[in-house]
């Protein structure tokens, strides 16, 4: 089932939703559609909270879900969680107790890239308390349909050869694909049908941006060097890097820094951390060095800012994306 269909059929709000998808785009899509359907605009400021993973996670989550709603019957808490199965026995028991004692006035949405072990107590408790669902990025013919539907949202058609080119370059990484599709339709506003010859040069530019360039950019943010960070940003944009692609790359690196910083409390060995988070030791080593420039709270705030902007970019909320990206960076530096 697709995210859109799931939300459309969810007519009675539950106290707990545990949503898993390794695809960040699908997790963000679920979060935004959940908010759009269930969280009234007038109560967002006081009754919608976000809890990011990191230090004292369970303590912060418990505080959020136990806070009563203000001027409303419901309070909503949305939390990103890397892997609940990585809790030790004591933490797992606390987490289960927290979920079992949710107030009727609270609705908790947990978003995780990792599915739960269905043999364990945590999964069984979640199924009993609320809704557990896994969403997978589409493949093969379903991915073809997804790409076609994305173009259709912009009132565009695309030929089969172009679909295959997009799939070959970006596989089923939906966040990157969505950014590429938006770039294509923006470049050809008056064309009803997009052809291979329209896109072949346009989609190749971002392939040249390196992780090192992103890391250097993050260094400038961490060192609070606003002028140099904005200059670096402009240089990347001048190379033809699409703002939404850059935002996606930044989100990926911030998530890596958060993971590495969390595990660095227990070990400074990059190989051990890499094994924990299923990453190659080299980028983990680099992230371990860069994570010292940020507190966990700063990283959480920056990531939330980026994810919100990412959604606004996709929905066309920001007409001038370059300027919007500059404002996001300035805000991140000032945290």
Short mmCIF file of N, CA, C and O in Angstrom, two decimals, residues 272-331:
data_model
loop_
_atom_site.label_atom_id
_atom_site.label_comp_id
_atom_site.label_asym_id
_atom_site.label_seq_id
_atom_site.Cartn_x
_atom_site.Cartn_y
_atom_site.Cartn_z
N UNK A 272 34.12 0.52 14.75
CA UNK A 272 33.05 -0.01 15.60
C UNK A 272 31.75 0.75 15.35
O UNK A 272 30.67 0.15 15.27
N UNK A 273 31.85 2.08 15.22
CA UNK A 273 30.65 2.89 14.95
C UNK A 273 30.08 2.55 13.59
O UNK A 273 28.86 2.41 13.42
N UNK A 274 30.96 2.39 12.59
CA UNK A 274 30.52 2.04 11.23
C UNK A 274 29.75 0.73 11.22
O UNK A 274 28.75 0.59 10.51
N UNK A 275 30.20 -0.22 12.01
CA UNK A 275 29.51 -1.51 12.09
C UNK A 275 28.14 -1.35 12.72
O UNK A 275 27.16 -1.98 12.29
N UNK A 276 28.05 -0.48 13.72
CA UNK A 276 26.77 -0.24 14.40
C UNK A 276 25.73 0.34 13.46
O UNK A 276 24.55 -0.01 13.51
N UNK A 277 26.16 1.28 12.60
CA UNK A 277 25.20 1.99 11.76
C UNK A 277 25.23 1.51 10.31
O UNK A 277 24.60 2.10 9.44
N UNK A 278 25.98 0.43 10.07
CA UNK A 278 26.02 -0.19 8.75
C UNK A 278 26.51 0.77 7.66
O UNK A 278 25.90 0.90 6.60
N UNK A 279 27.62 1.46 7.95
CA UNK A 279 28.23 2.39 7.00
C UNK A 279 29.70 2.01 6.81
O UNK A 279 30.29 1.30 7.62
N UNK A 280 30.31 2.54 5.73
CA UNK A 280 31.74 2.33 5.50
C UNK A 280 32.54 3.13 6.53
O UNK A 280 32.17 4.26 6.86
N UNK A 281 33.65 2.58 7.05
CA UNK A 281 34.42 3.28 8.09
C UNK A 281 34.97 4.65 7.68
O UNK A 281 35.12 5.54 8.51
N UNK A 282 35.27 4.84 6.37
CA UNK A 282 35.90 6.10 5.96
C UNK A 282 34.99 7.32 6.18
O UNK A 282 35.39 8.28 6.84
N UNK A 283 33.74 7.33 5.65
CA UNK A 283 32.89 8.49 5.92
C UNK A 283 32.56 8.65 7.40
O UNK A 283 32.35 9.76 7.88
N UNK A 284 32.53 7.52 8.14
CA UNK A 284 32.28 7.59 9.57
C UNK A 284 33.44 8.29 10.28
O UNK A 284 33.24 9.11 11.19
N UNK A 285 34.67 7.99 9.83
CA UNK A 285 35.85 8.65 10.41
C UNK A 285 35.78 10.16 10.18
O UNK A 285 36.06 10.96 11.08
N UNK A 286 35.42 10.56 8.96
CA UNK A 286 35.28 11.98 8.64
C UNK A 286 34.18 12.62 9.49
O UNK A 286 34.33 13.72 10.02
N UNK A 287 33.04 11.91 9.60
CA UNK A 287 31.91 12.43 10.37
C UNK A 287 32.26 12.57 11.85
O UNK A 287 31.81 13.49 12.52
N UNK A 288 33.09 11.64 12.36
CA UNK A 288 33.51 11.67 13.75
C UNK A 288 34.28 12.96 14.04
O UNK A 288 34.10 13.59 15.09
N UNK A 289 35.12 13.37 13.09
CA UNK A 289 35.88 14.62 13.24
C UNK A 289 34.95 15.83 13.19
O UNK A 289 35.03 16.74 14.01
N UNK A 290 34.04 15.83 12.21
CA UNK A 290 33.17 17.00 12.00
C UNK A 290 32.12 17.13 13.09
O UNK A 290 31.67 18.24 13.39
N UNK A 291 31.71 16.01 13.69
CA UNK A 291 30.62 16.06 14.68
C UNK A 291 31.01 16.87 15.92
O UNK A 291 30.14 17.33 16.65
N UNK A 292 32.31 17.08 16.12
CA UNK A 292 32.76 17.86 17.28
C UNK A 292 32.39 19.33 17.15
O UNK A 292 32.40 20.08 18.13
N UNK A 293 32.06 19.76 15.93
CA UNK A 293 31.69 21.16 15.71
C UNK A 293 30.25 21.47 16.12
O UNK A 293 29.84 22.63 16.11
N UNK A 294 29.49 20.42 16.44
CA UNK A 294 28.07 20.60 16.72
C UNK A 294 27.69 19.92 18.03
O UNK A 294 28.26 18.89 18.39
N UNK A 295 26.69 20.47 18.71
CA UNK A 295 26.04 19.73 19.78
C UNK A 295 24.93 18.88 19.14
O UNK A 295 24.51 19.14 18.01
N UNK A 296 24.46 17.89 19.87
CA UNK A 296 23.39 17.04 19.35
C UNK A 296 22.13 17.87 19.10
O UNK A 296 21.42 17.67 18.11
N UNK A 297 21.86 18.82 19.99
CA UNK A 297 20.68 19.67 19.84
C UNK A 297 20.77 20.53 18.57
O UNK A 297 19.78 20.70 17.85
N UNK A 298 21.96 21.06 18.28
CA UNK A 298 22.15 21.86 17.07
C UNK A 298 21.87 21.02 15.83
O UNK A 298 21.19 21.46 14.89
N UNK A 299 22.37 19.79 15.82
CA UNK A 299 22.15 18.90 14.68
C UNK A 299 20.67 18.57 14.52
O UNK A 299 20.15 18.53 13.40
N UNK A 300 19.98 18.35 15.64
CA UNK A 300 18.54 18.06 15.59
C UNK A 300 17.78 19.23 14.98
O UNK A 300 16.90 19.04 14.12
N UNK A 301 18.11 20.44 15.40
CA UNK A 301 17.41 21.63 14.91
C UNK A 301 17.69 21.86 13.42
O UNK A 301 16.79 22.20 12.65
N UNK A 302 18.95 21.66 13.02
CA UNK A 302 19.32 21.85 11.62
C UNK A 302 18.60 20.83 10.75
O UNK A 302 18.06 21.16 9.69
N UNK A 303 18.55 19.57 11.20
CA UNK A 303 17.90 18.52 10.42
C UNK A 303 16.41 18.81 10.28
O UNK A 303 15.84 18.66 9.19
N UNK A 304 15.76 19.23 11.36
CA UNK A 304 14.33 19.53 11.29
C UNK A 304 14.08 20.68 10.31
O UNK A 304 13.12 20.66 9.54
N UNK A 305 14.98 21.68 10.32
CA UNK A 305 14.87 22.81 9.40
C UNK A 305 14.99 22.34 7.95
O UNK A 305 14.23 22.74 7.06
N UNK A 306 15.95 21.45 7.71
CA UNK A 306 16.20 20.93 6.36
C UNK A 306 15.02 20.09 5.88
O UNK A 306 14.58 20.23 4.73
N UNK A 307 14.50 19.22 6.73
CA UNK A 307 13.40 18.34 6.33
C UNK A 307 12.13 19.14 6.04
O UNK A 307 11.39 18.84 5.10
N UNK A 308 11.89 20.17 6.84
CA UNK A 308 10.73 21.04 6.59
C UNK A 308 10.90 21.77 5.26
O UNK A 308 9.97 21.84 4.45
N UNK A 309 12.11 22.30 5.04
CA UNK A 309 12.38 23.01 3.78
C UNK A 309 12.27 22.07 2.59
O UNK A 309 11.77 22.45 1.52
N UNK A 310 12.73 20.83 2.78
CA UNK A 310 12.67 19.84 1.70
C UNK A 310 11.22 19.64 1.24
O UNK A 310 10.93 19.61 0.04
N UNK A 311 10.31 19.53 2.20
CA UNK A 311 8.90 19.38 1.86
C UNK A 311 8.37 20.62 1.15
O UNK A 311 7.65 20.53 0.15
N UNK A 312 8.73 21.79 1.66
CA UNK A 312 8.28 23.04 1.04
C UNK A 312 8.84 23.19 -0.38
O UNK A 312 8.17 23.73 -1.26
N UNK A 313 10.07 22.73 -0.59
CA UNK A 313 10.66 22.77 -1.93
C UNK A 313 9.83 21.91 -2.88
O UNK A 313 9.52 22.31 -4.00
N UNK A 314 9.48 20.71 -2.42
CA UNK A 314 8.75 19.77 -3.28
C UNK A 314 7.34 20.25 -3.59
O UNK A 314 6.79 19.94 -4.65
N UNK A 315 6.75 20.99 -2.67
CA UNK A 315 5.38 21.45 -2.88
C UNK A 315 5.31 22.84 -3.51
O UNK A 315 4.22 23.38 -3.71
N UNK A 316 6.49 23.42 -3.80
CA UNK A 316 6.51 24.72 -4.47
C UNK A 316 6.25 25.90 -3.54
O UNK A 316 5.94 27.00 -3.98
N UNK A 317 6.40 25.69 -2.23
CA UNK A 317 6.15 26.75 -1.24
C UNK A 317 7.16 27.89 -1.40
O UNK A 317 6.83 29.05 -1.17
N UNK A 318 8.42 27.53 -1.76
CA UNK A 318 9.45 28.54 -1.96
C UNK A 318 9.63 28.81 -3.45
O UNK A 318 10.17 27.97 -4.17
N UNK A 319 9.23 29.97 -3.96
CA UNK A 319 9.42 30.26 -5.38
C UNK A 319 10.89 30.47 -5.75
O UNK A 319 11.32 30.11 -6.84
N UNK A 320 11.68 31.07 -4.84
CA UNK A 320 13.10 31.29 -5.09
C UNK A 320 13.89 30.37 -4.17
O UNK A 320 14.16 30.68 -3.02
N UNK A 321 14.26 29.20 -4.68
CA UNK A 321 14.87 28.18 -3.84
C UNK A 321 16.29 28.55 -3.41
O UNK A 321 16.72 28.19 -2.32
N UNK A 322 17.04 29.26 -4.26
CA UNK A 322 18.40 29.65 -3.90
C UNK A 322 18.40 30.56 -2.67
O UNK A 322 19.16 30.36 -1.72
N UNK A 323 17.51 31.55 -2.69
CA UNK A 323 17.41 32.47 -1.55
C UNK A 323 16.92 31.74 -0.30
O UNK A 323 17.42 31.97 0.80
N UNK A 324 15.95 30.85 -0.48
CA UNK A 324 15.43 30.08 0.65
C UNK A 324 16.53 29.23 1.28
O UNK A 324 16.64 29.13 2.51
N UNK A 325 17.38 28.64 0.43
CA UNK A 325 18.48 27.81 0.93
C UNK A 325 19.48 28.66 1.72
O UNK A 325 19.99 28.24 2.76
N UNK A 326 19.76 29.86 1.25
CA UNK A 326 20.65 30.77 1.97
C UNK A 326 20.09 31.09 3.35
O UNK A 326 20.83 31.11 4.34
N UNK A 327 18.79 31.33 3.42
CA UNK A 327 18.16 31.66 4.70
C UNK A 327 18.22 30.48 5.67
O UNK A 327 18.41 30.66 6.87
N UNK A 328 18.07 29.28 5.13
CA UNK A 328 18.14 28.07 5.96
C UNK A 328 19.54 27.94 6.56
O UNK A 328 19.71 27.62 7.74
N UNK A 329 20.57 28.21 5.75
CA UNK A 329 21.96 28.09 6.22
C UNK A 329 22.25 29.14 7.28
O UNK A 329 22.87 28.84 8.31
N UNK A 330 21.79 30.36 7.06
CA UNK A 330 22.00 31.43 8.06
C UNK A 330 21.34 31.04 9.39
O UNK A 330 21.92 31.21 10.46
N UNK A 331 20.14 30.50 9.30
CA UNK A 331 19.41 30.08 10.50
C UNK A 331 20.17 28.96 11.21
O UNK A 331 20.29 28.94 12.44
#
